[in-house]
Coordinates of C-alpha atoms and ligand atoms in Angstrom, one line a residue:
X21 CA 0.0 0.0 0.0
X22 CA 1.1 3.3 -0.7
X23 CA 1.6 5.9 1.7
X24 CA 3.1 9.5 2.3
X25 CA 7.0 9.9 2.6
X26 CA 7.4 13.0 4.2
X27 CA 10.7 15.0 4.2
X28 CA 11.1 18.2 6.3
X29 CA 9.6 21.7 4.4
X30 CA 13.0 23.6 4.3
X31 CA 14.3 20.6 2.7
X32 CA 16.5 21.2 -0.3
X33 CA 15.8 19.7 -3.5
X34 CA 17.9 20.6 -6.4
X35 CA 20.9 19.2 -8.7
X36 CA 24.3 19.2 -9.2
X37 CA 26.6 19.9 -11.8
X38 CA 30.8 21.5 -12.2
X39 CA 32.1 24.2 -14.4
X40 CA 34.0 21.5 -16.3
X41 CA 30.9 19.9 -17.3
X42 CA 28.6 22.2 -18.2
X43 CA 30.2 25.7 -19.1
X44 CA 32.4 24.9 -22.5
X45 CA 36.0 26.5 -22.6
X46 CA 34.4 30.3 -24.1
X47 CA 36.8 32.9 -22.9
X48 CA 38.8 31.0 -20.3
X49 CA 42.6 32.1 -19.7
X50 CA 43.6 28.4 -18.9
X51 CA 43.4 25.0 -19.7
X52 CA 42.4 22.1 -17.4
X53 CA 43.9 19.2 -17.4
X54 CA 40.8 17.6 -18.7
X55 CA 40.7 20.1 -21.3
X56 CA 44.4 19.3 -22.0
X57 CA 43.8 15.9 -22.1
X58 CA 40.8 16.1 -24.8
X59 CA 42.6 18.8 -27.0
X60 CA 45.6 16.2 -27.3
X61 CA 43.9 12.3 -27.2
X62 CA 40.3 12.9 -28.3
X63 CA 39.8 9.3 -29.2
X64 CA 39.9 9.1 -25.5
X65 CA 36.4 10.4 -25.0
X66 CA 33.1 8.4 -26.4
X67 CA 32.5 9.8 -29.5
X68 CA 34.7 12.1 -29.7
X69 CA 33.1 14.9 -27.9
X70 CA 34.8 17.1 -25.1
X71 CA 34.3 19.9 -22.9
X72 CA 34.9 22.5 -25.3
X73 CA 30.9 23.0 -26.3
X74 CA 29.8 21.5 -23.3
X75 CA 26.0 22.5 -22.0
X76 CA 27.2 25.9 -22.8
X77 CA 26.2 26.8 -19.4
X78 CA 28.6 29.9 -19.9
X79 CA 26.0 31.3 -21.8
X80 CA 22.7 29.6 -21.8
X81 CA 23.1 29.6 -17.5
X82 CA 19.6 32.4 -17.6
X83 CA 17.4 29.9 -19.5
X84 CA 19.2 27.1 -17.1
X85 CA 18.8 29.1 -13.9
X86 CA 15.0 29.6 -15.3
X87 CA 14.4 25.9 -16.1
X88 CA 15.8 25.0 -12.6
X89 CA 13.3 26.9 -10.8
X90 CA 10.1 25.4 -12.9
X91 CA 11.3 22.1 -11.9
X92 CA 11.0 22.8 -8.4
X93 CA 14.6 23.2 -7.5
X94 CA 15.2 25.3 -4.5
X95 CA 19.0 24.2 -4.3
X96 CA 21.7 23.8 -7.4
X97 CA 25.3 23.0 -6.6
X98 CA 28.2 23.4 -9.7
X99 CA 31.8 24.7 -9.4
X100 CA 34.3 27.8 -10.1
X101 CA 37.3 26.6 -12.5
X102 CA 40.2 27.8 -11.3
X103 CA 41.0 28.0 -14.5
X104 CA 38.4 30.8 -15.5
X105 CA 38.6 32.4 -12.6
X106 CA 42.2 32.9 -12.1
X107 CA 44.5 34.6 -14.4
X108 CA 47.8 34.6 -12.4
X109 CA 48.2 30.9 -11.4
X110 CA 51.3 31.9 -8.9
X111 CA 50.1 35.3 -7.0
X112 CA 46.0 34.1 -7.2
X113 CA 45.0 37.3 -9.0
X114 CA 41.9 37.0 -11.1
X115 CA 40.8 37.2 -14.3
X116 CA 38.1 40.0 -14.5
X117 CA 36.1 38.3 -17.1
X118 CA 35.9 35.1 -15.3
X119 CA 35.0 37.3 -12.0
X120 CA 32.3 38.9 -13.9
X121 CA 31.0 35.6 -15.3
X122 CA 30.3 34.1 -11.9
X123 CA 29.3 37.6 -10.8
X124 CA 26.8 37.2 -12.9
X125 CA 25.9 33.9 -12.6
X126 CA 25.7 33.9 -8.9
X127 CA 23.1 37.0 -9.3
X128 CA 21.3 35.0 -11.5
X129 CA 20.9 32.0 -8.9
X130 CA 19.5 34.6 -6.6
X131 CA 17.1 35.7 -8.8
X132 CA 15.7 32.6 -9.4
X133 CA 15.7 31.5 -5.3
X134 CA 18.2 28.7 -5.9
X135 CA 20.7 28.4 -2.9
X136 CA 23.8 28.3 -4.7
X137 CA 26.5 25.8 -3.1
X138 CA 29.5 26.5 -4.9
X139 CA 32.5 23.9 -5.3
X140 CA 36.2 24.8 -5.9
X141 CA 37.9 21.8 -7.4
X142 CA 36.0 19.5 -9.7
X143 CA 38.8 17.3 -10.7
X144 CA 39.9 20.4 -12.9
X145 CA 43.9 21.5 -11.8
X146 CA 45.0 24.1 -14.6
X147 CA 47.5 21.8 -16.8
X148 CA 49.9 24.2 -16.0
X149 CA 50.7 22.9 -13.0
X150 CA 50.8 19.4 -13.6
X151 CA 53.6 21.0 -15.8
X152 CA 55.7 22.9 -13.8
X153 CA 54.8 21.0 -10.6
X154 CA 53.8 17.8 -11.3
X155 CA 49.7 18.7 -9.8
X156 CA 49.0 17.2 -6.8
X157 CA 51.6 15.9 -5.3
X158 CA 53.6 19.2 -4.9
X159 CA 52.9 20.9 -2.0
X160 CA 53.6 24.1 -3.7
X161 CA 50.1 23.7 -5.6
X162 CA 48.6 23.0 -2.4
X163 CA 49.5 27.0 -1.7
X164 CA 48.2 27.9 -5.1
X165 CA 45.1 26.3 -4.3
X166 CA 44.9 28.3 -1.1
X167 CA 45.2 31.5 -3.1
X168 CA 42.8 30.2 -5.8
X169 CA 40.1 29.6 -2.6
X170 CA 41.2 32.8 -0.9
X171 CA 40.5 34.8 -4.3
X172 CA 37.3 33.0 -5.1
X173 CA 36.3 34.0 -1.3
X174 CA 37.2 37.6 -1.8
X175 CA 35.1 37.8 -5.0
X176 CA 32.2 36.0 -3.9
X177 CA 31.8 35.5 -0.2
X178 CA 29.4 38.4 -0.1
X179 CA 26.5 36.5 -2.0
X180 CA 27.6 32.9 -1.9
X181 CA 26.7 31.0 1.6
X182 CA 27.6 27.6 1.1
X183 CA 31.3 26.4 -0.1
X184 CA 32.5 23.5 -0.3
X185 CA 36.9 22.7 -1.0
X186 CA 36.8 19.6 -3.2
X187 CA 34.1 17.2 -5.0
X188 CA 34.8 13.5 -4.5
X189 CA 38.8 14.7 -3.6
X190 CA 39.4 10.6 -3.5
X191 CA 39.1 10.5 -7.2
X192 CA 42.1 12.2 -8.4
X193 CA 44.4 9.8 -6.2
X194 CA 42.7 7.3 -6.9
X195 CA 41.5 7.1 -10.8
X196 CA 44.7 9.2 -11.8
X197 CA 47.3 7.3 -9.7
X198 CA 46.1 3.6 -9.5
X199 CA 44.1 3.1 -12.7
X200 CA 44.7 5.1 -15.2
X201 CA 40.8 6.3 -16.3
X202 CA 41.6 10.3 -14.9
X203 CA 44.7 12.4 -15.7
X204 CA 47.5 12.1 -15.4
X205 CA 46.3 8.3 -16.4
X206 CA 49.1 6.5 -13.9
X207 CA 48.4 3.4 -13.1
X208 CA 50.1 1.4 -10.3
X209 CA 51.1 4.8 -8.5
X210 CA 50.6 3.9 -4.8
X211 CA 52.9 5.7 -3.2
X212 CA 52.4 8.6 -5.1
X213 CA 48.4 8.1 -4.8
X214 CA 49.3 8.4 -1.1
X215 CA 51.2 11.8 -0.9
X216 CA 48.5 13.1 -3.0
X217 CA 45.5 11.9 -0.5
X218 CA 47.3 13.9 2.3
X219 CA 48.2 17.2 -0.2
X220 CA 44.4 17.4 -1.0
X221 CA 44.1 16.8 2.8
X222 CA 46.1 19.5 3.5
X223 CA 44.6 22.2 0.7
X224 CA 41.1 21.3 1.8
X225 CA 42.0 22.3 5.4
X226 CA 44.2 25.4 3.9
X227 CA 40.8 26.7 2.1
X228 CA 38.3 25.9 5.3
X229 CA 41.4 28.0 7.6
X230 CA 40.9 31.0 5.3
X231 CA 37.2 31.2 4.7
X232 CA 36.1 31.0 8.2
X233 CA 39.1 33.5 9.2
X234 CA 37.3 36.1 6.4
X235 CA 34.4 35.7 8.6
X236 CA 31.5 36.0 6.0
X237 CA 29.0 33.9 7.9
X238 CA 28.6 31.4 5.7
X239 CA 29.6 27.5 5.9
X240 CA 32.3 25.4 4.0
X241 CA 32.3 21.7 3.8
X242 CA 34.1 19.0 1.4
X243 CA 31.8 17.0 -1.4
X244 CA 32.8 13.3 -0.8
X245 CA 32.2 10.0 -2.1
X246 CA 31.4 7.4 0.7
X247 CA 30.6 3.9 -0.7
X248 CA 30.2 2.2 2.2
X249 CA 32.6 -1.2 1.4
X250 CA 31.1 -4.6 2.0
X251 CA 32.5 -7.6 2.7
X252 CA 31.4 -10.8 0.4
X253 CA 31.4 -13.2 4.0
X254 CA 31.7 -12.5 7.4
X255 CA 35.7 -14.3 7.5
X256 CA 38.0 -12.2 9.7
X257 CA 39.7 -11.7 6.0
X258 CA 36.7 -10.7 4.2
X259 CA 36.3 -8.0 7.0
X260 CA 40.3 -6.7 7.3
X261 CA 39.8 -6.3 3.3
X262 CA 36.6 -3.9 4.4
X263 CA 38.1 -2.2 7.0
X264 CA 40.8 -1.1 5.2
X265 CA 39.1 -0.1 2.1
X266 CA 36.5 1.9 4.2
X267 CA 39.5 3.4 5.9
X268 CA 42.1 4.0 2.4
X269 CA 38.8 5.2 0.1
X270 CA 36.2 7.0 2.7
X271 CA 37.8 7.7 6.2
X272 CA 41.0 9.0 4.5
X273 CA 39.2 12.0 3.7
X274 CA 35.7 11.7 5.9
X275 CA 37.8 11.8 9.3
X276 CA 40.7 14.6 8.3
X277 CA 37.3 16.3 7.4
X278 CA 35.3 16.1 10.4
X279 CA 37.7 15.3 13.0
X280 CA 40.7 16.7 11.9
X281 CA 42.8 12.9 12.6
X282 CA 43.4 10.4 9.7
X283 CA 42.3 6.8 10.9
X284 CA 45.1 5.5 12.9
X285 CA 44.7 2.0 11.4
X286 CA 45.3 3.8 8.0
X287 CA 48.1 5.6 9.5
X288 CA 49.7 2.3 11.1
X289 CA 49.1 0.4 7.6
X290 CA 50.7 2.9 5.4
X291 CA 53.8 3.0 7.6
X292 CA 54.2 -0.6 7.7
X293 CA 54.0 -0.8 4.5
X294 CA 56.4 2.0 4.4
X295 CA 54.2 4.3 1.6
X296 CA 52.9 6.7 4.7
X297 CA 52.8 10.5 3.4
X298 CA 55.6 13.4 3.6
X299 CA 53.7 15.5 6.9
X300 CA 55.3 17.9 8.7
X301 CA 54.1 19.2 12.6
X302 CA 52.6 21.8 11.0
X303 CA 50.5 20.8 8.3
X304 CA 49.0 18.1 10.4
X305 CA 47.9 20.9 13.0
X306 CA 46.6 22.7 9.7
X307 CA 44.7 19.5 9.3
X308 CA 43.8 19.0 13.1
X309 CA 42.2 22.7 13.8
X310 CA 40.1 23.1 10.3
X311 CA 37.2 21.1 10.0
X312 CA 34.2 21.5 8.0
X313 CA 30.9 22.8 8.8
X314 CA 28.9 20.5 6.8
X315 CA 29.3 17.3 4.5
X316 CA 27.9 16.9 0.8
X317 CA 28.1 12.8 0.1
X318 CA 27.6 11.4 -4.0
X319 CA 26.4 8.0 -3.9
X320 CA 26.4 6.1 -6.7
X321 CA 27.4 2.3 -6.0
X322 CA 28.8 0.8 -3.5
X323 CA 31.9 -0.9 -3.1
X324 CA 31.9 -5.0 -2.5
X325 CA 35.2 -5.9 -1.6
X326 CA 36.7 -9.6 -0.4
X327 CA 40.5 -10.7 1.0
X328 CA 43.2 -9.7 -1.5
X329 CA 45.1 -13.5 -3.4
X330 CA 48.5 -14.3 -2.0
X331 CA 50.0 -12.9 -5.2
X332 CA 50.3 -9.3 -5.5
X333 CA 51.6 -6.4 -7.1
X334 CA 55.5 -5.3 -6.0
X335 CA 54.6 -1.9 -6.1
X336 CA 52.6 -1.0 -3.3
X337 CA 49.1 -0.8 -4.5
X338 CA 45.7 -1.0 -1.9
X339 CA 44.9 -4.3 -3.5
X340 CA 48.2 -5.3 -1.0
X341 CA 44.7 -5.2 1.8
X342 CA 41.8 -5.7 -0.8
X343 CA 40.2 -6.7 -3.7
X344 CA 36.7 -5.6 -5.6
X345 CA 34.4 -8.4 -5.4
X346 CA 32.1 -9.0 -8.4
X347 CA 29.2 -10.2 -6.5
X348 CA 27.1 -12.5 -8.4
X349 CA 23.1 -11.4 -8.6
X350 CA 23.8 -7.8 -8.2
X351 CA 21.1 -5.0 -9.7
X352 CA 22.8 -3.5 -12.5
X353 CA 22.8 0.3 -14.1
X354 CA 24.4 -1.5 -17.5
X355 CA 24.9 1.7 -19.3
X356 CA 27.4 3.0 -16.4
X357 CA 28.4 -0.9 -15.0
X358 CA 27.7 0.5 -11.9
X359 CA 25.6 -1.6 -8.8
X360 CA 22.0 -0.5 -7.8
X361 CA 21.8 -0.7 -4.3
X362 CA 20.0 1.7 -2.5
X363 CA 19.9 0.6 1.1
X364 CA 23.3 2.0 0.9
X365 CA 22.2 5.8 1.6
X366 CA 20.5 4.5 4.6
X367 CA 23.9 2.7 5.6
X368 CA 25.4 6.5 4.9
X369 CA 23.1 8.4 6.6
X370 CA 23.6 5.7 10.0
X371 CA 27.5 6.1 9.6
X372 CA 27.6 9.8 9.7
X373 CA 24.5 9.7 12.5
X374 CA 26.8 7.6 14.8
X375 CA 30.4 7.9 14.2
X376 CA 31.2 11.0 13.0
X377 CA 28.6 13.0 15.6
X378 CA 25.5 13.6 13.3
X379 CA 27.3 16.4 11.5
X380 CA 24.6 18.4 9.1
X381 CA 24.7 16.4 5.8
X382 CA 23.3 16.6 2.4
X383 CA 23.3 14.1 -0.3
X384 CA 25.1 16.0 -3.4
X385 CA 24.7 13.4 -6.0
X386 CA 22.8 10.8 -6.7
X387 CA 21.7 9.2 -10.0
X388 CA 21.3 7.2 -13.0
X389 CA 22.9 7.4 -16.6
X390 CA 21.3 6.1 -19.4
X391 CA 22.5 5.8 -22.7
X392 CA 19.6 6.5 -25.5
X393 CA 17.5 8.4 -23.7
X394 CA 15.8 9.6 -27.6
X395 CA 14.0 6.3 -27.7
X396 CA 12.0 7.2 -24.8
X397 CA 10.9 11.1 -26.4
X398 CA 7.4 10.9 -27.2
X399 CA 5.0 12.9 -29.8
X400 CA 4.9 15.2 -27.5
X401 CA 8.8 15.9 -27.2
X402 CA 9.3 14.8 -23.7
X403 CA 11.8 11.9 -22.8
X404 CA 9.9 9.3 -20.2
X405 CA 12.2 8.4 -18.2
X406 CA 10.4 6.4 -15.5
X407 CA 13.4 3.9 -14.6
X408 CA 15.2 7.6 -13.3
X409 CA 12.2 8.6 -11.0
X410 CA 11.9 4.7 -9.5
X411 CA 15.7 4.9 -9.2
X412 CA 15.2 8.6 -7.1
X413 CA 12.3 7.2 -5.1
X414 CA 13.6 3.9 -4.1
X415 CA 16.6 5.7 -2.9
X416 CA 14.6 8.7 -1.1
X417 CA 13.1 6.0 1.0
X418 CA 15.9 4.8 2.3
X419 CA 17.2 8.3 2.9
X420 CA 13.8 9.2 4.3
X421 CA 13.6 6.3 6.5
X422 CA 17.4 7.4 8.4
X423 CA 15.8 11.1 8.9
X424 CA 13.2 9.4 10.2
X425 CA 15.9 7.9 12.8
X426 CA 17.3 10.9 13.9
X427 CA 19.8 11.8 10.5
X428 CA 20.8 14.9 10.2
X429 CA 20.4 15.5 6.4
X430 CA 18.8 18.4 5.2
X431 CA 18.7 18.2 1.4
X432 CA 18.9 16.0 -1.9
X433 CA 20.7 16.8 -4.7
X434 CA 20.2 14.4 -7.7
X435 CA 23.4 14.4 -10.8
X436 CA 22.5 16.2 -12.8
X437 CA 19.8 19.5 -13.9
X438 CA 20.4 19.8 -17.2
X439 CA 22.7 17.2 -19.2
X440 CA 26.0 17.6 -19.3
X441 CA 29.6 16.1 -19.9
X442 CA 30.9 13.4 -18.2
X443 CA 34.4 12.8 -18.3
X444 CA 35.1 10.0 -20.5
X445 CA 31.7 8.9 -21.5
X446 CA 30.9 12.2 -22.4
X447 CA 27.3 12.6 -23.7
X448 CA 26.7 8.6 -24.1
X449 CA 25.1 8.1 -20.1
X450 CA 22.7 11.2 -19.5
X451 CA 21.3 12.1 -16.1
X452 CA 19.6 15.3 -16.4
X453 CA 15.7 16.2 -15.4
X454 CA 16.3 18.3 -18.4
X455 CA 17.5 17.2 -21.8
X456 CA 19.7 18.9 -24.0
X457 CA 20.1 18.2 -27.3
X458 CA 23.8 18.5 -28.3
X459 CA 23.0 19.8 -32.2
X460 CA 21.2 23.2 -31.3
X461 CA 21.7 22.7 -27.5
X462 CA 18.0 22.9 -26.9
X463 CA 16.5 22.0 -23.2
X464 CA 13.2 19.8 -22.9
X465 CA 12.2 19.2 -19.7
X466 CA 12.1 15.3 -18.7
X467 CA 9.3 13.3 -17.0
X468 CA 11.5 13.2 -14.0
X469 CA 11.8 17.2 -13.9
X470 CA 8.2 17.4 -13.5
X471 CA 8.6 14.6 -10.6
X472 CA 10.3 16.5 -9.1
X473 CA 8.3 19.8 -9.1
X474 CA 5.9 18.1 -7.8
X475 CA 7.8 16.2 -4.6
X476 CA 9.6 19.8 -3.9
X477 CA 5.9 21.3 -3.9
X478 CA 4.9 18.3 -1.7
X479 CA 7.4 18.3 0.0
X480 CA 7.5 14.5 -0.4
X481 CA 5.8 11.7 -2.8
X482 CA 3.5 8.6 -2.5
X483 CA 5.6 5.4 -2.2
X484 CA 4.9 1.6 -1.2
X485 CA 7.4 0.7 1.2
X486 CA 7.3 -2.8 -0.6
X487 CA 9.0 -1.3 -3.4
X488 CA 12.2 -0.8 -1.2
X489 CA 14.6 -3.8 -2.6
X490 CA 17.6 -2.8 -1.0
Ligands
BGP30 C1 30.6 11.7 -10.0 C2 31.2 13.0 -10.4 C3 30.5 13.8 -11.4 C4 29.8 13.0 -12.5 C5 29.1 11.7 -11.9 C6 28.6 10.7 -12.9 O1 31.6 10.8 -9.6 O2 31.4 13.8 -9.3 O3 31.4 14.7 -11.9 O4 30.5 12.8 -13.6 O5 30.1 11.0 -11.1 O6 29.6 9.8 -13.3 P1 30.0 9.7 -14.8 O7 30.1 11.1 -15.4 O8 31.4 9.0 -14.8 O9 29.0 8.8 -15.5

């Protein structure tokens, strides 16, 4: 039977996006290393398409900012690229066009009643310096960073109230270092992968140091991505492997975040295995006294995870402590090859509630990609995407049923508003509530946008709890 589930009336609902993805390279003073990366292997990316076009956000972001609100979004999250805003990469000064952009922009939001939460780092370093610096693992970008936030604060603290340092800062390490699928496309990096968890640490702190010392009033947290790991059996194995995965891929960033403290099982690990981080006093008490205000988590997938086999790499790699286990019968997103499992965001919400002291929380992505989305438009001009709204509700329900339990969470922010690019797969997965069409770049509002008017109206939806597969 189907009955009310009720989330709180300042709830936010909204979407995210990041300059990368959606604003196209018009008028910037730098290039990205994704843009780098595109302008020199575009075979790289599905189809050949990069971020160069984009959603053309940079000058379509009106219209976007219009569509938002009709779909009921009260909340939009994307970020400032450092490489727009900035124009000298060593001093922090910026650029006045990309000031005036986001000026203008940011007005926009307001206009509309969107909160704007507004990201810094989106996986987009300026190529630069990768160059000069080799990116992330100098420490001297970690400054430029700080002077890249402290600018961005200067410019915008007046009229933006919610920051946050990095989105999903694990990624970089871990996708550019270990695996090869981000730049700088290493693979087998561990130690490196390492130094550049703590440097992100360490610039995330920096940036949360300086913003509440500029004393706008506002809040600053950290975007993360906390896939809970889980064990295929109960072993004692089985369970080291998910301990340390939960502590190398989510506490390596969740507890430097809210506490201030890496785990000291990581800690004791990494030495042992003698790959621990370059710290000094200093920069651990950097760490230690700047914590964030709040916590945005992207769920996705979560991460199922069994004993690592005798044999291993030389190199130190995590796979030393674990392994990804492919667990047979798993609910699948095939167009991604990602797991459906929504009991997860419960699993979240209880995690945060009673380890890391029901710190404020807000789920800042969430969603499905789906490849052909035309073959759902109908006479009418509207894609029906049904399997996107079941996907949202199911996971609501879990979400719903933590506040219920005493969660702190106070919004929802779905991936994505309006279509945009997605690193490599580029257009082929979309995600939106609102299509665009990549020839003219034309928005149609989805079936799922007009869901979602109506929960944000409702402030909730009509769901049977039977429906909740876990
Ligand atoms: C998250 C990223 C987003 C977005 C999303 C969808 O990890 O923060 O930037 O891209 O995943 O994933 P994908 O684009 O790989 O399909």
């Amino acid at each position: 039977m189907k009955q009310k589930i009720k989330f709180p009336e300042n709830f936010w609902w909204g979407a995210a996006t990041s300059g990368p993805q959606s604003e196209g390279w018009f008028n910037k003073r730098h290039e990205n290393v994704m843009d780098y990366w595109y302008r020199t292997q575009r075979n790289d990316f599905f189809n050949g398409v990069g971020p160069d076009v984009a959603s053309d956000f940079y000058h379509k972001y009106k219209d976007d900012f219009a569509m938002m609100k009709q779909i009921g979004m009260n909340s939009f999250r994307t970020s400032i690229q450092w490489s727009r805003l900035i124009k000298d990469l060593e001093t922090g000064e910026p650029d006045p066009e990309g000031v005036q952009f986001y000026k203008d922009m940011i007005e926009e939001a307001k206009k509309n009643d969107i909160i704007l939460v507004m990201n810094l780092h989106h996986f987009d370093l300026p190529i630069e310096l990768f160059e000069k610096y080799g990116g992330w693992e100098s420490k001297h970008v970690v400054d430029l960073f700080a002077k890249f936030a402290k600018t961005a604060f200067e410019c915008f603290g007046n009229d933006v109230k919610y920051w946050t340092t990095f989105n999903e800062p694990m990624v970089i390490p871990e996708a550019g270092y270990l695996y090869g699928v981000h730049f700088p496309k290493y693979v087998g990096k561990g130690k490196e992968c390492v130094q550049v968890i703590f440097n992100i640490n360490l610039a995330s702190a920096k940036a949360i140091e300086i913003y509440h010392s500029m004393n706008f009033g506002g809040e600053i947290g950290i975007i993360l991505n906390l896939t809970p790991a889980y064990p295929r059996s109960e072993s004692k194995e089985d369970l080291e492997a998910a301990h340390f995965a939960d502590d190398f891929f989510g506490r390596s960033f969740l507890d430097p975040a809210v506490f201030g403290t890496f785990p000291e099982t990581l800690v004791h690990t990494l030495k042992e295995d003698g790959v621990l981080w370059d710290a000094t006093k200093e920069e651990l008490e950097t760490i230690k006294h700047n914590t964030v205000d709040f916590l945005g988590v992207n769920y996705y997938q979560p991460k199922r995870v069994k004993a690592p086999a005798m044999e291993h790499d030389e190199n130190w790699m995590p796979s030393w402590h674990f392994e990804e286990y492919d667990m047979p019968g798993k609910r699948m997103n095939p167009y991604r090859g990602w797991e459906i499992y929504p009991r997860a965001i419960y699993d979240i919400a209880k995690n945060v509630q009673n380890n890391y002291g029901n710190i404020k929380w807000f789920i800042s992505e969430n969603g499905m990609g789906v490849e052909g989305e035309e073959r759902y438009r109908d006479e009418n001009g509207k894609i029906n995407d049904d399997y996107r709204i079941d996907f949202y509700e199911e996971h609501l329900a879990w979400l719903n049923k933590a506040i219920q339990e005493g969660s702190n969470c106070f919004g929802y922010h779905a991936w994505t508003a309006f279509d945009c690019w997605s690193w490599n797969n580029a257009y082929k997965n979309r995600y939106g509530f609102i299509a665009v069409d990549l020839n003219d770049q034309k928005r149609t509002i989805k079936k799922s946008g007009e869901w979602l008017k109506k929960v944000s109206e409702e402030h909730g939806y009509e769901y049977d709890l039977d429906q909740m597969k876990g």
